Coordinates of N, CA and C in Angstrom, one line a residue:
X1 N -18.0 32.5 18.9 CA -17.3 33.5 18.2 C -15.9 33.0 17.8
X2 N -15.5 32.7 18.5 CA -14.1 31.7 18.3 C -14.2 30.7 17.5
X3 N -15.1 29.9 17.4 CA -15.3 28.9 16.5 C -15.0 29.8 15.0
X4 N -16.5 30.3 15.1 CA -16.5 31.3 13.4 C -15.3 32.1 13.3
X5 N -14.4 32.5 13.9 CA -13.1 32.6 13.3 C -12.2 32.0 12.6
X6 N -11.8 30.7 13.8 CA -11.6 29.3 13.2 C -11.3 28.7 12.0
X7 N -12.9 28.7 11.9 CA -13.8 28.2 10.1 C -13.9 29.5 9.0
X8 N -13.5 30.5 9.6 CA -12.7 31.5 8.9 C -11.3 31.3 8.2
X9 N -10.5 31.3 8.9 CA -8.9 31.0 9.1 C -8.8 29.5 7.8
X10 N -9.6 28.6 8.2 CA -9.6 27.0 6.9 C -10.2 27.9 5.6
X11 N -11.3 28.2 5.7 CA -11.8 28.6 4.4 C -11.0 29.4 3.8
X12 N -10.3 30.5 3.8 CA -9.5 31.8 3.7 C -9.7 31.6 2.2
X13 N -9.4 30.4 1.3 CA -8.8 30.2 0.1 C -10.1 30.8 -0.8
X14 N -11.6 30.8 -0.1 CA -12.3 31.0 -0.9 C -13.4 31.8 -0.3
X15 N -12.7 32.7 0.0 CA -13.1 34.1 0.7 C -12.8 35.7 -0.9
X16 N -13.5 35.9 -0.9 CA -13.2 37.3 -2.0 C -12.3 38.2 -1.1
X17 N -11.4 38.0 -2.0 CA -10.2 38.9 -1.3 C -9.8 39.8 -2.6
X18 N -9.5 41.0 -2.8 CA -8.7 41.8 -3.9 C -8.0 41.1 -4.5
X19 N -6.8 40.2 -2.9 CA -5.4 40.1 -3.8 C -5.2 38.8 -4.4
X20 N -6.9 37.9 -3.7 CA -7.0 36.3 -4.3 C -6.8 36.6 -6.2
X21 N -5.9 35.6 -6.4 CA -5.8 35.2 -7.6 C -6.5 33.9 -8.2
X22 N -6.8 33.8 -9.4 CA -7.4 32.5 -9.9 C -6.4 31.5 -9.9
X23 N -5.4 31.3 -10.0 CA -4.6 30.2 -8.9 C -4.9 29.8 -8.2
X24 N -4.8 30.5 -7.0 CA -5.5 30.3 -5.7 C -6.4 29.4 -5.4
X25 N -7.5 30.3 -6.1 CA -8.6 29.3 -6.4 C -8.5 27.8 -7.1
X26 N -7.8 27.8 -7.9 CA -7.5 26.5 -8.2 C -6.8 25.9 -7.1
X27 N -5.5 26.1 -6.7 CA -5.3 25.7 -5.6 C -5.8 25.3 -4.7
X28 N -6.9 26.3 -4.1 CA -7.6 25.4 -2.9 C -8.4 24.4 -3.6
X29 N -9.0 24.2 -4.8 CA -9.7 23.2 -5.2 C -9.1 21.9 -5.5
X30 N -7.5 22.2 -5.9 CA -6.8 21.1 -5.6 C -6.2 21.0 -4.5
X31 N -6.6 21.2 -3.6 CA -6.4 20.6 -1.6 C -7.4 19.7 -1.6
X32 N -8.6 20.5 -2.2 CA -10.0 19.5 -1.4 C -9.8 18.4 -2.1
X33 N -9.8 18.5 -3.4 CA -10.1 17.3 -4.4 C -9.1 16.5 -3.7
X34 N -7.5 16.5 -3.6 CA -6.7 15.5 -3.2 C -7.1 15.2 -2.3
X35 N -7.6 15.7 -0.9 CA -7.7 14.9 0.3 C -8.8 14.2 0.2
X36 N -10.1 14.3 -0.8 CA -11.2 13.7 -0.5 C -10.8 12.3 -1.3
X37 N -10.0 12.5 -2.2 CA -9.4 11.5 -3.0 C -8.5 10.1 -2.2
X38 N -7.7 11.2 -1.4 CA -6.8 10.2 -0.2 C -8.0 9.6 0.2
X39 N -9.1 10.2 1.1 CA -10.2 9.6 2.0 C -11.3 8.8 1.2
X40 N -11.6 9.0 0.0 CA -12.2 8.2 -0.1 C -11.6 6.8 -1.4
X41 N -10.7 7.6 -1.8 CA -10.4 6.2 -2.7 C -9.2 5.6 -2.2
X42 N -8.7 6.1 -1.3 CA -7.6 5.5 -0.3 C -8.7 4.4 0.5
X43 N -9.4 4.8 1.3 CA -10.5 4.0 1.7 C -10.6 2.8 0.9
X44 N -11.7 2.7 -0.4 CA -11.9 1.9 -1.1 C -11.2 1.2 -2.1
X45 N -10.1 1.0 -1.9 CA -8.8 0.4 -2.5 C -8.0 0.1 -1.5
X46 N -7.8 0.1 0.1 CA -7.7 -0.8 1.0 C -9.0 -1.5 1.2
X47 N -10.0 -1.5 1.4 CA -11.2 -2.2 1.2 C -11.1 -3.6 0.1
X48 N -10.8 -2.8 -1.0 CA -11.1 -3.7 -2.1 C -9.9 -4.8 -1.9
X49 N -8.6 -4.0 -2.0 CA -7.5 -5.1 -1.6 C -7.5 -6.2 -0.5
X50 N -8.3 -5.7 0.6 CA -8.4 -6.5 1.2 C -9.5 -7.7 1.2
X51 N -10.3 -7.3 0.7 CA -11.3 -8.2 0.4 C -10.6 -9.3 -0.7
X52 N -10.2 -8.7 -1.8 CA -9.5 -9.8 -2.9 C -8.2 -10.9 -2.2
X53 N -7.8 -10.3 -1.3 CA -6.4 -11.0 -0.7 C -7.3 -12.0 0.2
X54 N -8.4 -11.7 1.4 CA -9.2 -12.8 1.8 C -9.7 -13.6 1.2
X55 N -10.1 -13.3 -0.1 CA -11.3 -14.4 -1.3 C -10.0 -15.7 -1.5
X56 N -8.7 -14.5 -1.7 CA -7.6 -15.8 -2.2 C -7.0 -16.6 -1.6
X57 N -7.2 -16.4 0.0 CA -6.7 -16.8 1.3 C -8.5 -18.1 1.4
X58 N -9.5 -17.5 1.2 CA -10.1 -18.6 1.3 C -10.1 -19.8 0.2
X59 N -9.6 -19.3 -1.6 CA -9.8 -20.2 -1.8 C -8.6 -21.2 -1.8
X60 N -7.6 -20.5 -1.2 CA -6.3 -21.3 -1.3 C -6.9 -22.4 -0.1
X61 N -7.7 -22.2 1.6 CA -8.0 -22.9 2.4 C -9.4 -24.1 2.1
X62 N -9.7 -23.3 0.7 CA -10.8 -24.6 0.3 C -10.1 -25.9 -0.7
X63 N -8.7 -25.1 -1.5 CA -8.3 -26.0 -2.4 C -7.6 -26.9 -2.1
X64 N -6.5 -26.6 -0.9 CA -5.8 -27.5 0.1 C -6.2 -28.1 0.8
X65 N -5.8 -29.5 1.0 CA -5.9 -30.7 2.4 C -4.9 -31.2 2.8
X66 N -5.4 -31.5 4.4 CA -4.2 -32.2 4.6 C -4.5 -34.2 5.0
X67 N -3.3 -34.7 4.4 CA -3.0 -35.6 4.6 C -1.6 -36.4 5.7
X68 N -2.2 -37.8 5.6 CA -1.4 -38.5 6.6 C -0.1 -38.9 5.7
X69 N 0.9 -38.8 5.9 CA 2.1 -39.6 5.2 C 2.9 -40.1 6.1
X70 N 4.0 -40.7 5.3 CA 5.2 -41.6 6.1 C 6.4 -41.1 5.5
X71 N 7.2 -40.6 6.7 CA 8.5 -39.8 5.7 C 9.2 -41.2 5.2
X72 N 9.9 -41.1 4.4 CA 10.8 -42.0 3.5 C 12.3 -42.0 4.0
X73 N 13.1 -40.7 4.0 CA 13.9 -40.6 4.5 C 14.2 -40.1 5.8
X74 N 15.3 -40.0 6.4 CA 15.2 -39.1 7.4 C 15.6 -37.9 7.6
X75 N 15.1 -36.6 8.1 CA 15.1 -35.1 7.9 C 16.5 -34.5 8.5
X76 N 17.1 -34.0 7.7 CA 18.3 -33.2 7.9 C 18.8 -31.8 7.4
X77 N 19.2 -31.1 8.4 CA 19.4 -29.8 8.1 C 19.8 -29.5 6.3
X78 N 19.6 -28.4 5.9 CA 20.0 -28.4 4.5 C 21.8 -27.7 4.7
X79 N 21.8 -26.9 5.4 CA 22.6 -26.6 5.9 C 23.8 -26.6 7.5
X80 N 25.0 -26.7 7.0 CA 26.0 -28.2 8.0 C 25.5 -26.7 9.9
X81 N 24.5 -26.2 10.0 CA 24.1 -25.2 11.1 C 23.3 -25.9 11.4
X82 N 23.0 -26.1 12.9 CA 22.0 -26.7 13.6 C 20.9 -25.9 13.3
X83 N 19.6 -26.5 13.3 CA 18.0 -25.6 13.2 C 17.8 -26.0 15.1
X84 N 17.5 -24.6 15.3 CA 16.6 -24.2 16.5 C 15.4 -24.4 16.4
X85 N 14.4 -25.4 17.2 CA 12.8 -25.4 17.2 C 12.3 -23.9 17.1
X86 N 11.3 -24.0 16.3 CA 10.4 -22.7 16.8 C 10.8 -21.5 15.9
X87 N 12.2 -22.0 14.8 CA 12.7 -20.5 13.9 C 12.1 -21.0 12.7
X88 N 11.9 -20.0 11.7 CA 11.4 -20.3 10.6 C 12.0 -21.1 9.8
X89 N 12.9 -22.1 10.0 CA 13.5 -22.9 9.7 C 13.8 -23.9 10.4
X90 N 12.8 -24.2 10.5 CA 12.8 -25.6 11.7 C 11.8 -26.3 10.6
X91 N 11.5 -26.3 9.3 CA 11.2 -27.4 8.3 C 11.9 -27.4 7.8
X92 N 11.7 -28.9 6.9 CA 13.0 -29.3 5.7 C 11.9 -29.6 5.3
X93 N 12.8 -29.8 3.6 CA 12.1 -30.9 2.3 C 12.6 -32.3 2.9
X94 N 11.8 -33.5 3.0 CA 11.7 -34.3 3.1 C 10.7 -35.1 1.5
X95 N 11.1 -36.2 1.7 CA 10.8 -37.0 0.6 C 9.5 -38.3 1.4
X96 N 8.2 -37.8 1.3 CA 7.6 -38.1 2.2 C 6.2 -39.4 0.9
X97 N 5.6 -40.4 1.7 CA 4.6 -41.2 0.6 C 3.2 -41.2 1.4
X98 N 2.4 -40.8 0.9 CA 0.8 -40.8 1.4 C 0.1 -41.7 0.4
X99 N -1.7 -41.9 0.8 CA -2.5 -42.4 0.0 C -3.6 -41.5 -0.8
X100 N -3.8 -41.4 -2.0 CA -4.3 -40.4 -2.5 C -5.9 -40.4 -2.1
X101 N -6.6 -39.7 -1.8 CA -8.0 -39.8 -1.9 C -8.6 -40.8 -3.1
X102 N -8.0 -40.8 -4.0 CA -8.5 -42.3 -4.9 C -8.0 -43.5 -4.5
X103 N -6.9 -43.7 -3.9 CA -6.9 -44.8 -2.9 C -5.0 -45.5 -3.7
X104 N -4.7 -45.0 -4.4 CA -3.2 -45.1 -5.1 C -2.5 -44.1 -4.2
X105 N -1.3 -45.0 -4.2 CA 0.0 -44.3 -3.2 C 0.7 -43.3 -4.3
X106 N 1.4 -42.3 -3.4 CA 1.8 -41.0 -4.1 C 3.5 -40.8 -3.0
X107 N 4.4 -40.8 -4.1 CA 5.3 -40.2 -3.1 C 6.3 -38.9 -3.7
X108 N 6.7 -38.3 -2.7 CA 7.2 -36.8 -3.1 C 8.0 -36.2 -2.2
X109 N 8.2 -34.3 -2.3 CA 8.6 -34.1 -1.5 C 8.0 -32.9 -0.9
X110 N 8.3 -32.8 0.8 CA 7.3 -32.2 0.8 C 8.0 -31.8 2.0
X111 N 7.3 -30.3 3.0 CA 7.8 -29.8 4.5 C 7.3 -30.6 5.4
X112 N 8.1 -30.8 6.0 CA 8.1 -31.8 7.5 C 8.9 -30.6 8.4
X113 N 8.4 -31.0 9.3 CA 9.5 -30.9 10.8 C 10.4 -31.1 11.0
X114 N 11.7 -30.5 11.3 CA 13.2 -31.3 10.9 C 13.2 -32.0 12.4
X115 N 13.9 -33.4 11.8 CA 14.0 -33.9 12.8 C 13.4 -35.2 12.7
X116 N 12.6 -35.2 11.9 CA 11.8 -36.7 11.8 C 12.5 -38.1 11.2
X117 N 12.3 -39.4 11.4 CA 13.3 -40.5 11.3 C 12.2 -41.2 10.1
X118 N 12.7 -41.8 9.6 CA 11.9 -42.6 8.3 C 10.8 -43.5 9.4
X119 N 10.0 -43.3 8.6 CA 9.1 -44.2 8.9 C 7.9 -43.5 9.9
X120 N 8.3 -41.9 10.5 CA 7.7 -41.4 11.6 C 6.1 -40.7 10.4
X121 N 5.4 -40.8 11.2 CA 3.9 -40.2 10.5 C 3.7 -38.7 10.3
X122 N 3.3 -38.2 9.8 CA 3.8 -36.7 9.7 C 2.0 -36.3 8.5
X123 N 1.7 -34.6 8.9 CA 0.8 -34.2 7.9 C 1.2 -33.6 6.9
X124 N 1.1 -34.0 5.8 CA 1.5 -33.1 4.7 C 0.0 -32.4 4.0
X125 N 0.6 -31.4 3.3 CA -0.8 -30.4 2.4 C -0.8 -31.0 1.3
X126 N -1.8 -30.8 0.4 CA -1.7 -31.5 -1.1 C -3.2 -30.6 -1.5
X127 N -2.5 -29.9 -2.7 CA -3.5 -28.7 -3.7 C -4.4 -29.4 -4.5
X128 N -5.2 -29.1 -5.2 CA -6.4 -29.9 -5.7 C -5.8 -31.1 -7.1
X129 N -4.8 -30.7 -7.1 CA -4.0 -31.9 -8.1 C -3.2 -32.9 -7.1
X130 N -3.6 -33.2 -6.4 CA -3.0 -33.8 -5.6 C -1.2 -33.7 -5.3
X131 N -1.0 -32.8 -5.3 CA 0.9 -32.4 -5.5 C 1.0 -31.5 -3.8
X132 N 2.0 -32.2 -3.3 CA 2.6 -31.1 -1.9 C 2.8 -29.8 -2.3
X133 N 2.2 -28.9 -1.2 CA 2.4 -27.8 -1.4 C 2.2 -27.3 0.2
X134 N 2.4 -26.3 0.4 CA 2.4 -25.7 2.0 C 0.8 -25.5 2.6
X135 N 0.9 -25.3 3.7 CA -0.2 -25.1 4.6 C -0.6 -23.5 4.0
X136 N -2.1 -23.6 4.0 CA -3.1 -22.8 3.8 C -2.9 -21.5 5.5
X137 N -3.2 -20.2 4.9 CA -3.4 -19.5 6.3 C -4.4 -19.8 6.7
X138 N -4.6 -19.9 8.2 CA -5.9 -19.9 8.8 C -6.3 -18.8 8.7
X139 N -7.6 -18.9 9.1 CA -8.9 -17.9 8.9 C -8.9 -16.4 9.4
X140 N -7.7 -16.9 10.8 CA -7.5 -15.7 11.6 C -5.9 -14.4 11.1
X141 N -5.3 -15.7 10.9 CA -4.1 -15.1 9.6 C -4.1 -14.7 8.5
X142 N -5.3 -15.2 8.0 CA -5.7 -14.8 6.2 C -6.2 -13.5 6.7
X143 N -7.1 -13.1 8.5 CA -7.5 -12.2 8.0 C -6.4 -10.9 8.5
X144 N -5.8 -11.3 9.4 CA -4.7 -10.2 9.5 C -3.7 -9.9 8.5
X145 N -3.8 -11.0 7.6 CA -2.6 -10.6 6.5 C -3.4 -9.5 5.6
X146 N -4.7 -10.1 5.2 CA -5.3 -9.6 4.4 C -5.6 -7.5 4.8
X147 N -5.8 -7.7 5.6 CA -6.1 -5.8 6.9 C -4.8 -5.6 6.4
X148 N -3.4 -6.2 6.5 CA -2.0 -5.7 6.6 C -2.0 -5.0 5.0
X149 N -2.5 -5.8 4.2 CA -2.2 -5.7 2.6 C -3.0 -4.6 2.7
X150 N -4.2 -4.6 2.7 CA -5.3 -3.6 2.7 C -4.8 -2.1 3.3
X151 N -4.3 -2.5 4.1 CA -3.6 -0.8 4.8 C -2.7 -0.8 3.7
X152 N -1.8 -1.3 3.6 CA -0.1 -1.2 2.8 C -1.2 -0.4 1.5
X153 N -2.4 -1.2 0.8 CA -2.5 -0.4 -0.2 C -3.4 0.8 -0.1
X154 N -3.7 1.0 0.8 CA -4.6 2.7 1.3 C -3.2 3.3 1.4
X155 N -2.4 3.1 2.1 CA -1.7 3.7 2.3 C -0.7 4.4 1.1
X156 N -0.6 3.3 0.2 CA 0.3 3.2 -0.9 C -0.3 4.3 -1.8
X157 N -2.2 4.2 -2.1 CA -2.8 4.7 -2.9 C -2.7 6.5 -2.2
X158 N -3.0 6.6 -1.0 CA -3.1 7.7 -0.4 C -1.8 8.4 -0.6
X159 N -0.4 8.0 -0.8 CA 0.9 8.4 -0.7 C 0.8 8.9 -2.3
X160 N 0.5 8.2 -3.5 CA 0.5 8.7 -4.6 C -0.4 9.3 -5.4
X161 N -1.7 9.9 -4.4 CA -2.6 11.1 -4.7 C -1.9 12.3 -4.2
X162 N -1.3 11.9 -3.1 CA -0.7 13.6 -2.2 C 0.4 13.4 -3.2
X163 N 1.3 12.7 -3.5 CA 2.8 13.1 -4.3 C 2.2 13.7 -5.7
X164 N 0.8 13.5 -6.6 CA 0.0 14.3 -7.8 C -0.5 15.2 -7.1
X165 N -0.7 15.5 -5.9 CA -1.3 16.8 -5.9 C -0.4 18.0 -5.8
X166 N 1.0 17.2 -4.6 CA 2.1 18.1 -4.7 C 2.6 19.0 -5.7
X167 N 2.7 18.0 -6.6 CA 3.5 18.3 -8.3 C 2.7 19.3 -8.9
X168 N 0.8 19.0 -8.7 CA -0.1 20.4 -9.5 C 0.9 21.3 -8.0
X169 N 0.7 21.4 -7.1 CA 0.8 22.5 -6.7 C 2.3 23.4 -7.0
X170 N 3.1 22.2 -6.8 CA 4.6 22.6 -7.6 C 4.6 23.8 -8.9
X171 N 4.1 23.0 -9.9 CA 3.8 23.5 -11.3 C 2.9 24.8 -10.9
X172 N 1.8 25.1 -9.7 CA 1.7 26.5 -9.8 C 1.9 27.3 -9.2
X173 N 3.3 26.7 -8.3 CA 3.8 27.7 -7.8 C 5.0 28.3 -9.0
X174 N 5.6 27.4 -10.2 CA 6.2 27.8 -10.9 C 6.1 28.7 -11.7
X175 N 4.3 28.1 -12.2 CA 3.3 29.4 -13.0 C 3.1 30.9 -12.3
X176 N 3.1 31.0 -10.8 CA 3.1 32.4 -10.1 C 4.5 32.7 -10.0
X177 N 5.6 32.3 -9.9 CA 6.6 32.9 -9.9 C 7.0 33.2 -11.2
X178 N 6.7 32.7 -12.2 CA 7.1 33.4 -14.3 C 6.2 34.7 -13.9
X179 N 4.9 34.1 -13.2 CA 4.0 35.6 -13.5 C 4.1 36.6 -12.7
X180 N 4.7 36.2 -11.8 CA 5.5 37.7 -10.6 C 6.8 38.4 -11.6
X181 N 7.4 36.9 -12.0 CA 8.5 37.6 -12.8 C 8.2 38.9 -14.2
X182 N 7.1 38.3 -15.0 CA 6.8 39.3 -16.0 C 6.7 40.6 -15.0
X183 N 5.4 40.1 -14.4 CA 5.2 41.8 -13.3 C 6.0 42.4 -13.1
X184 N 7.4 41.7 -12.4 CA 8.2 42.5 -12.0 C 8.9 43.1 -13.0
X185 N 9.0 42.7 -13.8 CA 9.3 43.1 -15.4 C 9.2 44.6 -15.8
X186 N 7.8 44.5 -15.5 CA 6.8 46.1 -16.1 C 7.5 46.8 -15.2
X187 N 7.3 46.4 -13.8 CA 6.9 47.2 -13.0 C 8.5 48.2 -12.6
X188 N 9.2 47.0 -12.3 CA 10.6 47.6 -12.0 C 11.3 48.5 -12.4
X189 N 10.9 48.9 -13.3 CA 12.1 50.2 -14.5 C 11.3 51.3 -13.8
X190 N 9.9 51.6 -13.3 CA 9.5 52.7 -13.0 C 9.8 52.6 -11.4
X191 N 10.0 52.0 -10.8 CA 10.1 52.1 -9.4 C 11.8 52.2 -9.6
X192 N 12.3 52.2 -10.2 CA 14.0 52.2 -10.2 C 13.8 53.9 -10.3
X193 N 13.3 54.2 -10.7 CA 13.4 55.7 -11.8 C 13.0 56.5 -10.3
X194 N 12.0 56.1 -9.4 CA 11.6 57.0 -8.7 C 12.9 56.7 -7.2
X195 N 13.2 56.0 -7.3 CA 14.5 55.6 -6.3 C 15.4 56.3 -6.5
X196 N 16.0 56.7 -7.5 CA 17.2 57.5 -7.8 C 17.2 58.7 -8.1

């Protein structure tokens, strides 16, 4: 019995009532539509995002390799501040020379480890044109980044169905209050008349 009250109390919007207006009715049909909209295309637009951001994460891990090089010079801060191991700036550009997969030497510049002395061995990455470029995410990073993006855009998409559904509901609460206003229009000169 309590339940079917309940599921009374949610439905209300589309219950025959006297004083329901066709507003209303629209109204509640824009509640449903927007939330099913959050749930399912919020859904499938974190889905999709994240699927695309993994495909790019693998093909960035298929186009990259890493290579053996020899730094050239030796690695120093870019700036006159010590780097602490372990902060995100504990690499430098280094000017580093490897062997290409066709068997010709390549030199460039590239992230190292700060701290390294010429001549120390070091791995660098190199893109399918053979040019330095940074380390690929791993598999398990590509896939957390990828979930992270994928929420950010459910979330993003879900935030800008509810802010269009707000604004219809805005606009009819502005349409019911012009139309209270006419009403009260008619209505008020004869209820003045019986007050006095």
């Amino acid at each position: 019995m309590r339940g079917t009250k309940r599921v009374r109390q949610l439905l209300w919007r589309w219950r025959s009532n006297p004083l329901r207006r066709h507003d209303d009715v629209v109204e509640a049909w824009i509640v449903l539509v927007v939330w099913l909209v959050i749930a399912i295309g919020g859904t499938l637009t974190g889905l999709l995002t994240a699927h695309a951001a993994d495909a790019s994460f693998a093909r960035l891990r298929h186009e990259r390799h890493a290579v053996r090089a020899v730094v050239v010079a030796t690695t120093a801060p870019t700036s006159g501040v010590g780097i602490e191991a372990g902060t995100p700036y504990d690499r430098v550009r280094a000017t580093v020379r490897w062997t290409a997969t066709d068997g010709s030497t390549h030199t460039g510049r590239a992230l190292v480890d700060y701290g390294h002395r010429a001549g120390s061995k070091v791995v660098v990455w190199l893109n399918s044109k053979e040019q330095p470029t940074t380390q690929p995410p791993t598999a398990s990073a590509a896939a957390a980044e990828a979930a992270c993006l994928g929420t950010a855009a459910a979330v993003a998409f879900g935030g800008l169905a509810f802010a269009a559904g707000r604004l219809t509901q805005w606009r009819l609460d502005q349409r019911r209050y012009d139309q209270w206003g006419r009403e009260w229009d008619q209505v008020g000169p004869q209820w003045r008349r019986k007050t006095t």
